[in-house]
Amino acid sequence: MADDLIVRVELRPAHGPPRSVELSLATGDFPLVVLFGPSGAGKSTLLRCLAGLDRPSAGAIHWRSCTWFDAATWVPPQFRDVGFVAQHGALFPHLDVAANVAFGLDALRSAERAARVTEVLDRFDLGALRHRAPATLSGGERQRVALARSLARRPSLLLLDEPFSALDHPARAALRADLRRWVRELGLPTLLVTHDPAEAMAIGDTLAVLDAGRVRQAGPVGEVFEHPRDAATARILGVDTLVAATMLHAIDGRGVVRAGERDLAVSAPDGLTGRVLVCVRAEDVVLFARAPDDGRNGAPGRVVRIDDEGAFTVVALDCGYPLRARLPRRVFGHLGLRVGDEAFAAIDARAAWTIADR
Amino acid sequence: MDWIALALSLRLAAVTTVILLALALPLAWWLTTTRWRWRHVADALVALPMLLPPTVLGYYLLLALGPRSPVGALLLRLTGTSLPFTFPGLVVGSVLYSLPFAVQPMRASFARVDQELLEAAWCLGASRLRTFSRVVLPLSRTGIVAAAVLTFVHTLGEFGVVLMLGGNLPGRTRTVSVAIYDQVQSLDYAAANRTAGVLVGLSFALLALTYRTQREGATRWPTT
């Protein structure tokens, strides 16, 4: 399949060291591609280069049949036909909602422009806010207007730089769901930058894990989250524990490893042998005060540390290897465990993904 | 009370303000946004008339515009007139003299416009000129009004430049401040009092009015 988007650029910022960023995406990856990675991975840089807001010092950017940047070409943002929405929406404070949405529609005749504004405001449930000033809107409403303003121009590519990160939880969930629906309805290729794994999981079709300017792994969101390719990717994706182990046998996606003193059932790619790492998310570990007699998959251990995380409690265990469990605070309370107590950690074999330890 | 001088001063202030607005808007925007490595030199040049004694500025302008300088000679050849001791000469002097008073308030409010808004406008297809006129200018309204009023009032009260460059020709170059000087010289304190009083009242009223609109401008959109 032909690549839709090819970015390979170098930047020399006025402050800080030079850096390079690479990414290529195919038609099948869209509509909604999530760029995920730690801060400093180059996600925002990449987006700003795509929008034409930052100019690389070398390299090339191609979008479909257009070249936006190479040694001989520089297309300024005005002519790229992209929508760009940043963290705080950047609404024009002196214009009301309708005028903000109409701002990018200069090329249309006035009757057409008015019709387009009304159509877009209706689609985004903003009709009632039409004459409101941005300063009187809530954070969620503001981002909604910013999205509407960008989409009113019917861009060929939508770029979203952490568009929900300044919102409170309910507003975030609602806008996320709406964005997903709009992007699907319009079939609009969209690149969304986030460092929130829950957001990446909730919204994306394709997930590209970015680290130090390179894509470590890209693919369908669920696939990447469940089956990270290597230890660094697993850590970026928020895997709490990587248990060093030896593969005993693996067949049909299942396997058994020896970790510490015990055997552990895991899921694994076929053909994996030798030293491996088992990825265990803390929420996939269940704790018992005593080993249950149903032969559950897991290991006995000792409680090393207990941390409160609001509604959840995170328990660090020593099972011959360090392991973390995250369980609801109330459930943890019933166990009556304290630091130094013996406990039994049960691990869901389907959630324990195994990768080669290189 | 020298009404002719007052009318001349008002005319000079109005013409200077109009010319300076047109000149200072692009200049202030350029100074705010440029990454030119010698921009501090440009900044210093623009601010210089604020600190220089007006007589020094007037003296250099007299030399520069006089028929014996290359610029003055060229102007004489092109227009058939020489600028010193004429109303257009006074306008040139006032524009330079009040330049920092127009540029500084504009710069201050341009610098307060969030870069993100400019980028949003560009991504919505707005050219740099359109971004300036539709986003930067409306958001800098208070600074521009301040620049206009300060220029007007500052020109109204100018003395040194006028004295050096314009002389004292009634109806042509005698401004209200020169008239006051004349009245004091001829010991006509009553006339000087009246003229000075009018000048003080006018300047004070203009400034007070401006501060009032600025207050309103500041509270119209609550900051978020």
Coordinates of C-alpha atoms in Angstrom, one line a residue:
Chain A
M1 CA 0.0 0.0 0.0
A2 CA 1.3 3.4 -0.9
D3 CA 2.3 5.7 2.0
D4 CA 0.0 8.6 2.5
L5 CA 2.2 10.5 4.9
I6 CA 6.0 10.5 4.9
V7 CA 7.9 12.6 7.3
R8 CA 11.6 12.6 7.6
V9 CA 13.0 15.8 9.0
E10 CA 15.8 17.3 11.0
L11 CA 15.4 20.4 13.2
R12 CA 17.9 22.7 14.7
P13 CA 15.9 24.6 17.4
A14 CA 17.3 28.0 18.6
H15 CA 17.5 26.4 22.1
G16 CA 18.4 22.8 22.7
P17 CA 20.1 20.1 20.7
P18 CA 19.2 19.3 17.1
R19 CA 16.8 16.5 16.7
S20 CA 15.3 14.3 14.0
V21 CA 11.8 12.9 13.5
E22 CA 10.6 10.1 11.2
L23 CA 7.1 8.8 10.6
S24 CA 5.3 7.2 7.7
L25 CA 1.6 6.2 7.6
A26 CA -0.5 4.4 5.0
T27 CA -4.0 5.0 3.9
G28 CA -5.2 2.0 5.9
D29 CA -3.9 3.5 9.1
F30 CA -6.4 6.3 9.1
P31 CA -8.8 7.8 9.9
L32 CA -7.6 8.2 13.4
V33 CA -4.0 7.8 14.2
V34 CA -2.8 8.3 17.7
L35 CA 0.8 9.4 18.2
F36 CA 1.8 8.3 21.7
G37 CA 5.0 8.6 23.6
P38 CA 6.7 10.2 26.6
S39 CA 7.2 14.0 26.7
G40 CA 10.2 14.9 24.5
A41 CA 9.5 12.1 22.1
G42 CA 9.0 14.5 19.3
K43 CA 5.2 14.2 19.0
S44 CA 4.4 18.0 19.1
T45 CA 7.4 18.8 17.0
L46 CA 6.1 16.4 14.4
L47 CA 2.7 17.9 14.4
R48 CA 4.0 21.5 14.2
C49 CA 6.2 20.5 11.2
L50 CA 3.2 19.0 9.5
A51 CA 1.1 22.1 10.1
G52 CA 3.9 24.3 8.8
L53 CA 4.4 26.1 12.1
D54 CA 8.0 24.9 12.5
R55 CA 10.4 24.7 9.6
P56 CA 12.8 21.8 9.6
S57 CA 16.4 22.4 8.7
A58 CA 16.6 19.4 6.4
G59 CA 14.5 16.4 5.2
A60 CA 11.1 16.1 3.5
I61 CA 7.4 16.0 4.2
H62 CA 5.0 14.4 1.8
W63 CA 1.2 14.3 2.2
R64 CA -0.5 12.2 -0.5
S65 CA 0.4 13.9 -3.8
C66 CA 1.7 17.1 -2.2
T67 CA 5.3 17.9 -1.1
W68 CA 5.1 20.3 1.8
F69 CA 8.7 20.4 2.5
D70 CA 12.0 19.3 0.9
A71 CA 15.3 20.9 -0.1
A72 CA 13.5 23.1 -2.7
T73 CA 10.0 23.4 -1.3
W74 CA 8.4 25.1 1.6
V75 CA 4.6 25.3 1.7
P76 CA 3.5 27.8 4.4
P77 CA 0.6 26.8 6.8
Q78 CA -1.9 28.9 4.9
F79 CA -1.6 26.6 1.8
R80 CA -1.4 23.2 3.5
D81 CA -5.1 22.6 3.9
V82 CA -4.7 21.2 7.4
G83 CA -6.8 21.7 10.5
F84 CA -4.7 22.3 13.7
V85 CA -6.1 22.3 17.2
A86 CA -3.9 22.8 20.2
Q87 CA -4.3 22.2 23.9
H88 CA -6.2 25.4 24.7
G89 CA -8.1 25.8 21.4
A90 CA -6.7 29.3 20.6
L91 CA -10.1 30.8 20.0
F92 CA -10.0 34.5 18.9
P93 CA -11.2 36.2 22.1
H94 CA -12.6 39.3 20.3
L95 CA -14.9 37.2 18.0
D96 CA -18.0 35.3 19.0
V97 CA -18.4 31.6 18.4
A98 CA -20.0 32.0 14.9
A99 CA -17.3 34.5 13.9
N100 CA -14.6 32.2 15.1
V101 CA -16.0 29.4 13.0
A102 CA -16.4 31.7 10.0
F103 CA -12.8 33.0 10.2
G104 CA -11.4 30.4 7.9
L105 CA -14.1 30.6 5.4
D106 CA -13.0 33.7 3.6
A107 CA -12.9 32.1 0.2
L108 CA -16.6 31.4 0.3
R109 CA -19.3 33.9 -0.8
S110 CA -21.2 35.3 2.2
A111 CA -24.4 33.3 1.7
E112 CA -22.5 30.1 1.4
R113 CA -20.3 31.0 4.4
A114 CA -23.4 31.7 6.6
A115 CA -24.8 28.3 5.5
R116 CA -21.6 26.5 6.3
V117 CA -21.3 28.1 9.7
T118 CA -24.8 27.1 10.6
E119 CA -24.3 23.6 9.3
V120 CA -21.1 23.2 11.3
L121 CA -22.5 24.7 14.5
D122 CA -25.4 22.3 14.3
R123 CA -23.2 19.3 13.7
F124 CA -21.1 20.2 16.8
D125 CA -24.2 21.0 18.9
L126 CA -23.0 24.6 19.2
G127 CA -26.1 26.3 17.8
A128 CA -27.1 27.7 21.2
L129 CA -23.7 29.2 21.8
R130 CA -23.6 31.0 18.4
H131 CA -23.3 34.5 19.8
R132 CA -21.3 33.8 22.9
A133 CA -17.8 35.2 23.5
P134 CA -15.1 32.6 24.0
A135 CA -14.4 33.9 27.5
T136 CA -17.8 32.8 28.6
L137 CA -17.5 29.2 27.4
S138 CA -16.4 26.2 29.4
G139 CA -13.2 24.4 28.5
G140 CA -15.0 21.6 26.8
E141 CA -17.2 24.1 24.8
R142 CA -14.1 26.0 23.7
Q143 CA -12.4 22.9 22.4
R144 CA -15.6 22.0 20.6
V145 CA -15.6 25.4 18.9
A146 CA -11.9 25.0 18.0
L147 CA -12.6 21.7 16.4
A148 CA -15.7 23.1 14.6
R149 CA -13.6 26.0 13.3
S150 CA -10.9 23.7 11.9
L151 CA -13.4 21.3 10.3
A152 CA -15.5 24.0 8.8
R153 CA -12.8 24.4 6.2
R154 CA -13.0 20.7 5.3
P155 CA -9.2 20.2 5.6
S156 CA -7.5 17.2 4.1
L157 CA -5.7 16.4 7.3
L158 CA -6.6 17.2 10.9
L159 CA -3.8 17.7 13.5
L160 CA -4.7 17.6 17.2
D161 CA -2.1 18.4 19.8
E162 CA -3.3 17.0 23.2
P163 CA -6.7 18.6 22.5
F164 CA -8.3 17.2 25.7
S165 CA -5.5 17.5 28.2
A166 CA -6.8 20.8 29.7
L167 CA -10.3 19.4 30.2
D168 CA -11.9 17.8 33.3
H169 CA -12.8 14.2 33.1
P170 CA -16.5 14.2 32.0
A171 CA -15.9 16.9 29.4
R172 CA -13.0 14.9 28.1
A173 CA -14.9 11.6 27.8
A174 CA -17.8 13.3 26.0
L175 CA -15.6 15.2 23.5
R176 CA -13.5 12.2 22.9
A177 CA -16.6 10.2 21.9
D178 CA -17.9 13.0 19.7
L179 CA -14.5 13.4 18.0
R180 CA -14.4 9.7 17.2
R181 CA -17.9 9.9 15.6
W182 CA -17.2 13.1 13.6
V183 CA -13.9 11.8 12.2
R184 CA -15.5 8.6 11.1
E185 CA -18.5 10.3 9.6
L186 CA -16.3 12.6 7.6
G187 CA -13.7 10.0 6.9
L188 CA -11.2 12.7 7.8
P189 CA -7.5 11.6 8.3
T190 CA -6.6 12.7 11.7
L191 CA -3.4 12.6 13.8
L192 CA -3.9 13.0 17.5
V193 CA -1.0 13.5 19.9
T194 CA -1.4 12.3 23.5
H195 CA 0.6 11.0 26.4
D196 CA -2.4 9.5 28.1
P197 CA -2.7 5.8 27.5
A198 CA -6.4 5.7 28.3
E199 CA -7.0 8.3 25.7
A200 CA -4.9 6.5 23.1
M201 CA -6.9 3.3 23.9
A202 CA -10.3 5.0 23.8
I203 CA -10.0 7.0 20.6
G204 CA -7.5 5.6 18.1
D205 CA -7.6 3.2 15.1
T206 CA -3.9 3.1 14.7
L207 CA -1.4 3.7 17.4
A208 CA 2.2 4.8 16.7
V209 CA 4.5 4.7 19.7
L210 CA 7.0 7.4 19.3
D211 CA 10.3 7.6 21.2
A212 CA 13.2 9.9 20.6
G213 CA 11.8 10.8 17.2
R214 CA 11.4 7.3 15.9
V215 CA 8.3 5.0 15.7
R216 CA 9.0 2.0 18.0
Q217 CA 5.9 0.2 17.0
A218 CA 2.8 1.0 15.0
G219 CA -0.4 -0.9 14.4
P220 CA -4.0 -1.3 15.5
V221 CA -4.4 0.2 19.0
G222 CA -5.5 -3.0 20.8
E223 CA -2.8 -5.0 19.2
V224 CA 0.0 -2.6 20.2
F225 CA -1.2 -2.2 23.7
E226 CA -1.6 -6.0 24.3
H227 CA 1.5 -7.1 22.4
P228 CA 4.3 -4.6 22.7
R229 CA 7.3 -5.7 20.7
D230 CA 10.1 -4.9 23.1
A231 CA 10.8 -3.8 26.7
A232 CA 11.1 -0.1 25.9
T233 CA 7.8 0.0 24.1
A234 CA 6.2 -1.9 26.9
R235 CA 7.4 0.6 29.5
I236 CA 6.2 3.6 27.3
L237 CA 2.8 1.9 27.1
G238 CA 2.6 1.8 30.9
V239 CA 3.4 -1.9 31.6
D240 CA 4.2 -1.8 35.4
T241 CA 6.2 -4.9 35.7
L242 CA 8.6 -6.8 33.4
V243 CA 9.4 -10.1 34.9
A244 CA 12.6 -11.8 33.8
A245 CA 12.0 -15.5 33.1
T246 CA 13.0 -18.5 31.0
M247 CA 10.7 -19.8 28.4
L248 CA 9.9 -23.5 28.9
H249 CA 7.6 -24.1 26.0
A250 CA 5.2 -22.0 23.8
I251 CA 2.6 -23.2 21.4
D252 CA -0.6 -21.7 19.8
G253 CA 0.0 -18.4 21.5
R254 CA 0.3 -19.8 25.0
G255 CA 3.3 -20.7 26.9
V256 CA 4.8 -21.5 30.2
V257 CA 7.8 -19.7 31.7
R258 CA 9.9 -20.3 34.8
A259 CA 10.0 -17.1 36.8
G260 CA 11.8 -17.3 40.1
E261 CA 10.9 -20.5 41.8
R262 CA 7.6 -21.1 40.0
D263 CA 6.1 -21.8 36.6
L264 CA 3.9 -19.2 35.2
A265 CA 1.4 -19.6 32.4
V266 CA 1.6 -16.7 29.9
S267 CA 0.6 -15.7 26.4
A268 CA 3.5 -15.6 23.9
P269 CA 4.3 -15.5 20.2
D270 CA 5.1 -18.9 18.8
G271 CA 8.8 -19.8 18.5
L272 CA 9.9 -17.7 21.4
T273 CA 12.7 -19.4 23.4
G274 CA 15.3 -18.7 26.0
R275 CA 15.4 -15.6 28.2
V276 CA 12.2 -13.6 28.1
L277 CA 10.4 -10.8 29.8
V278 CA 6.8 -11.1 30.9
C279 CA 4.8 -7.9 30.7
V280 CA 2.3 -7.6 33.6
R281 CA 0.0 -4.6 34.1
A282 CA -0.6 -4.0 37.8
E283 CA -4.4 -4.1 37.2
D284 CA -4.2 -7.6 35.8
V285 CA -2.8 -8.9 39.1
V286 CA -5.2 -10.2 41.8
L287 CA -4.0 -10.5 45.4
F288 CA -5.0 -13.1 48.0
A289 CA -4.0 -13.3 51.6
R290 CA -3.4 -17.1 51.2
A291 CA -2.7 -19.1 48.1
P292 CA -6.1 -20.2 46.8
D293 CA -6.6 -23.9 46.4
D294 CA -7.9 -23.7 42.7
G295 CA -4.3 -23.9 41.3
R296 CA -4.4 -20.3 40.0
N297 CA -1.6 -19.0 37.9
G298 CA 0.7 -16.9 40.1
A299 CA 3.3 -16.7 42.8
P300 CA 3.6 -16.4 46.6
G301 CA 5.4 -13.2 47.7
R302 CA 5.8 -10.7 50.5
V303 CA 4.3 -7.2 50.6
V304 CA 7.1 -4.7 50.3
R305 CA 5.3 -1.4 50.0
I306 CA 1.7 0.0 49.9
D307 CA 0.8 3.2 48.0
D308 CA -2.5 5.0 47.9
E309 CA -3.7 6.2 44.5
G310 CA -7.1 7.6 45.3
A311 CA -9.7 5.0 44.6
F312 CA -6.9 2.4 44.1
T313 CA -4.1 0.9 46.1
V314 CA -0.9 -0.1 44.5
V315 CA 0.9 -3.0 46.3
A316 CA 4.6 -3.8 45.6
L317 CA 5.4 -7.4 46.1
D318 CA 8.6 -9.5 46.2
C319 CA 7.8 -12.8 44.5
G320 CA 11.4 -13.6 43.9
Y321 CA 11.0 -10.9 41.3
P322 CA 9.4 -7.5 41.9
L323 CA 5.7 -7.4 41.0
R324 CA 3.0 -4.7 41.3
A325 CA -0.7 -5.1 41.8
R326 CA -3.3 -2.3 41.5
L327 CA -6.6 -3.1 43.2
P328 CA -9.6 -1.1 44.4
R329 CA -9.0 0.4 47.8
R330 CA -12.0 -1.3 49.3
V331 CA -11.0 -4.7 48.0
F332 CA -7.5 -4.2 49.4
G333 CA -8.9 -3.2 52.8
H334 CA -10.8 -6.5 53.1
L335 CA -7.5 -8.4 52.6
G336 CA -6.1 -6.8 55.7
L337 CA -2.5 -7.0 54.3
R338 CA 0.3 -5.0 55.8
V339 CA 4.0 -4.4 54.8
G340 CA 5.9 -7.6 55.5
D341 CA 2.9 -10.0 55.2
E342 CA 2.8 -13.0 53.0
A343 CA 0.5 -12.7 50.0
F344 CA -0.4 -14.6 46.8
A345 CA -0.4 -12.8 43.5
A346 CA -2.5 -14.4 40.8
I347 CA -1.8 -13.3 37.2
D348 CA -4.3 -13.6 34.3
A349 CA -2.3 -15.7 31.8
R350 CA -4.1 -14.0 28.8
A351 CA -2.9 -10.6 30.0
A352 CA 0.7 -11.7 30.6
W353 CA 2.4 -11.1 27.3
T354 CA 5.9 -12.4 26.7
I355 CA 8.7 -10.7 24.7
A356 CA 12.3 -11.7 24.0
D357 CA 14.8 -10.4 26.5
R358 CA 17.6 -8.9 24.5
Chain B
M1 CA -5.1 84.2 23.8
D2 CA -3.5 83.2 20.5
W3 CA -6.3 81.3 18.7
I4 CA -4.3 81.1 15.5
A5 CA -1.4 79.4 17.3
L6 CA -3.7 77.0 19.0
A7 CA -5.4 76.0 15.7
L8 CA -2.0 75.5 14.1
S9 CA -0.9 73.3 17.0
L10 CA -4.1 71.2 16.8
R11 CA -3.7 70.8 13.0
L12 CA 0.0 69.8 13.5
A13 CA -0.9 67.3 16.2
A14 CA -3.7 65.8 14.0
V15 CA -1.6 65.5 10.9
T16 CA 1.3 64.0 12.9
T17 CA -0.9 61.5 14.6
V18 CA -2.4 60.3 11.3
I19 CA 1.0 59.9 9.7
L20 CA 2.5 58.3 12.7
L21 CA -0.2 55.7 13.1
A22 CA 0.4 54.6 9.5
L23 CA 4.1 54.6 10.0
A24 CA 4.3 53.1 13.5
L25 CA 1.9 50.2 13.0
P26 CA 4.1 48.2 10.6
L27 CA 7.3 49.4 12.4
A28 CA 6.1 48.3 15.9
W29 CA 4.9 45.0 14.5
W30 CA 8.2 44.5 12.8
L31 CA 10.1 45.3 16.0
T32 CA 7.9 43.0 18.0
T33 CA 8.3 40.0 15.7
T34 CA 11.6 40.3 14.0
R35 CA 14.5 37.9 14.8
W36 CA 17.0 40.2 13.0
R37 CA 20.2 40.1 14.9
W38 CA 20.6 43.9 14.9
R39 CA 17.1 44.5 16.2
H40 CA 18.4 46.1 19.4
V41 CA 20.0 48.8 17.3
A42 CA 16.6 49.5 15.6
D43 CA 15.0 49.5 19.1
A44 CA 17.5 52.1 20.4
L45 CA 17.1 54.3 17.3
V46 CA 13.3 54.4 17.7
A47 CA 13.5 55.2 21.4
L48 CA 16.2 57.8 21.0
P49 CA 14.0 60.9 20.4
M50 CA 12.4 60.2 23.8
L51 CA 15.6 61.0 25.6
L52 CA 17.3 63.4 23.3
P53 CA 16.9 67.1 24.1
P54 CA 14.3 68.3 21.5
T55 CA 16.7 71.2 20.6
V56 CA 19.3 68.6 19.5
L57 CA 16.8 66.8 17.3
G58 CA 15.6 70.1 15.9
Y59 CA 19.1 71.3 15.2
Y60 CA 20.0 68.1 13.3
L61 CA 16.8 68.2 11.3
L62 CA 17.5 71.9 10.5
L63 CA 20.9 70.8 9.1
A64 CA 19.6 67.7 7.4
L65 CA 16.6 69.4 5.7
G66 CA 18.4 72.7 4.9
P67 CA 19.2 73.6 1.3
R68 CA 22.9 72.9 1.9
S69 CA 22.5 69.2 2.8
P70 CA 22.1 66.5 0.1
V71 CA 18.6 65.7 1.3
G72 CA 17.5 69.3 1.5
A73 CA 19.0 70.1 -1.9
L74 CA 17.2 67.1 -3.4
L75 CA 13.9 68.2 -1.9
L76 CA 14.4 71.7 -3.1
R77 CA 15.1 70.5 -6.6
L78 CA 12.0 68.2 -6.6
T79 CA 9.5 70.4 -4.9
G80 CA 10.9 73.8 -5.3
T81 CA 10.6 74.6 -1.6
S82 CA 12.8 74.1 1.4
L83 CA 11.3 72.4 4.5
P84 CA 12.7 74.4 7.4
F85 CA 10.4 77.2 8.6
T86 CA 7.4 75.6 6.9
F87 CA 4.4 73.6 8.2
P88 CA 5.5 70.4 6.3
G89 CA 8.9 70.8 8.0
L90 CA 7.2 71.0 11.4
V91 CA 5.3 67.8 10.5
V92 CA 8.5 65.9 9.7
G93 CA 10.1 67.1 12.9
S94 CA 7.0 66.1 15.0
V95 CA 6.8 62.7 13.4
L96 CA 10.3 61.9 14.5
Y97 CA 9.9 63.6 17.8
S98 CA 6.8 61.6 18.7
L99 CA 7.8 58.3 17.1
P100 CA 8.6 56.5 20.4
F101 CA 5.4 57.6 21.9
A102 CA 3.5 55.9 19.1
V103 CA 5.7 52.8 18.8
Q104 CA 6.1 51.9 22.5
P105 CA 2.4 51.4 23.5
M106 CA 1.8 49.5 20.2
R107 CA 4.7 47.2 20.9
A108 CA 3.5 46.5 24.4
S109 CA 0.1 45.5 23.3
F110 CA 1.4 43.5 20.2
A111 CA 3.6 41.5 22.5
R112 CA 0.6 40.6 24.6
V113 CA -1.1 38.9 21.6
D114 CA -0.7 35.1 22.1
Q115 CA 1.4 33.4 19.5
E116 CA -1.1 30.6 19.4
L117 CA -3.7 32.9 18.0
L118 CA -1.5 33.9 15.1
E119 CA -0.7 30.2 14.4
A120 CA -4.4 29.4 14.6
A121 CA -5.1 32.1 12.0
W122 CA -2.4 30.9 9.7
C123 CA -3.7 27.3 9.8
L124 CA -7.1 28.7 9.0
G125 CA -5.7 30.1 5.7
A126 CA -5.2 33.7 6.8
S127 CA -2.3 35.5 5.3
R128 CA 0.1 37.4 7.5
L129 CA -1.5 40.7 6.5
R130 CA -5.0 39.4 7.2
T131 CA -3.8 37.9 10.5
F132 CA -2.5 41.3 11.4
S133 CA -5.6 43.2 10.5
R134 CA -8.2 40.6 11.8
V135 CA -6.5 39.3 14.9
V136 CA -3.6 41.5 16.0
L137 CA -5.2 44.9 15.5
P138 CA -8.5 44.3 17.2
L139 CA -6.7 42.7 20.2
S140 CA -4.3 45.7 20.4
R141 CA -7.0 48.3 20.3
T142 CA -6.2 49.8 23.6
G143 CA -2.5 50.1 22.8
I144 CA -3.2 51.8 19.5
V145 CA -5.6 54.3 21.1
A146 CA -3.0 55.0 23.7
A147 CA -0.4 55.5 20.9
A148 CA -2.7 57.9 19.1
V149 CA -3.5 60.0 22.2
L150 CA 0.1 60.1 23.4
T151 CA 1.3 61.2 20.0
F152 CA -1.4 63.9 19.7
V153 CA -0.8 65.3 23.2
H154 CA 3.0 65.1 22.9
T155 CA 3.0 66.9 19.6
L156 CA 0.6 69.5 21.1
G157 CA 3.2 70.4 23.7
E158 CA 6.3 70.3 21.6
F159 CA 8.6 73.3 21.8
G160 CA 12.3 72.7 21.2
V161 CA 11.9 71.1 17.8
V162 CA 9.5 73.8 16.6
L163 CA 11.7 76.5 17.8
M164 CA 14.8 75.2 16.0
L165 CA 13.1 74.0 12.8
G166 CA 10.0 76.2 12.5
G167 CA 10.9 79.5 13.8
N168 CA 8.0 81.7 14.8
L169 CA 5.9 82.6 11.8
P170 CA 2.3 83.4 12.9
G171 CA -0.2 81.1 11.2
R172 CA 2.5 79.0 9.6
T173 CA 4.9 77.8 12.3
R174 CA 4.0 79.5 15.5
T175 CA 2.6 76.8 17.7
V176 CA 0.8 77.3 21.0
S177 CA 3.9 76.5 23.1
V178 CA 5.9 79.1 21.1
A179 CA 3.1 81.6 21.6
I180 CA 3.3 81.1 25.3
Y181 CA 7.0 81.6 25.2
D182 CA 6.5 84.8 23.3
Q183 CA 3.8 86.0 25.7
V184 CA 6.1 85.5 28.7
Q185 CA 9.0 87.2 26.9
S186 CA 6.8 90.2 26.3
L187 CA 5.7 90.1 30.0
D188 CA 2.1 89.5 29.0
Y189 CA 1.5 87.0 31.9
A190 CA -2.3 87.2 31.6
A191 CA -2.2 86.0 28.0
A192 CA 0.4 83.3 28.9
N193 CA -1.8 82.1 31.7
R194 CA -4.9 81.8 29.5
T195 CA -3.0 80.0 26.7
A196 CA -1.1 77.7 29.1
G197 CA -4.4 76.9 30.9
V198 CA -6.1 75.9 27.7
L199 CA -3.2 73.6 26.8
V200 CA -3.1 72.0 30.2
G201 CA -6.9 71.5 30.2
L202 CA -7.0 70.0 26.7
S203 CA -4.1 67.6 27.4
F204 CA -5.6 66.5 30.7
A205 CA -9.0 66.0 29.2
L206 CA -7.7 63.9 26.4
L207 CA -5.6 61.7 28.7
A208 CA -8.4 61.2 31.2
L209 CA -10.8 60.2 28.3
T210 CA -8.2 57.7 27.1
Y211 CA -7.7 56.1 30.5
R212 CA -11.4 55.8 30.7
T213 CA -11.8 53.9 27.4
Q214 CA -8.8 51.8 28.4
R215 CA -10.5 50.7 31.6
E216 CA -13.6 49.7 29.6
G217 CA -11.5 47.9 27.0
A218 CA -9.7 45.9 29.7
T219 CA -12.9 44.7 31.4
R220 CA -14.9 43.9 28.3
W221 CA -13.5 40.4 27.9
P222 CA -12.8 38.9 31.3
T223 CA -9.4 37.2 31.2
T224 CA -9.6 33.4 31.4

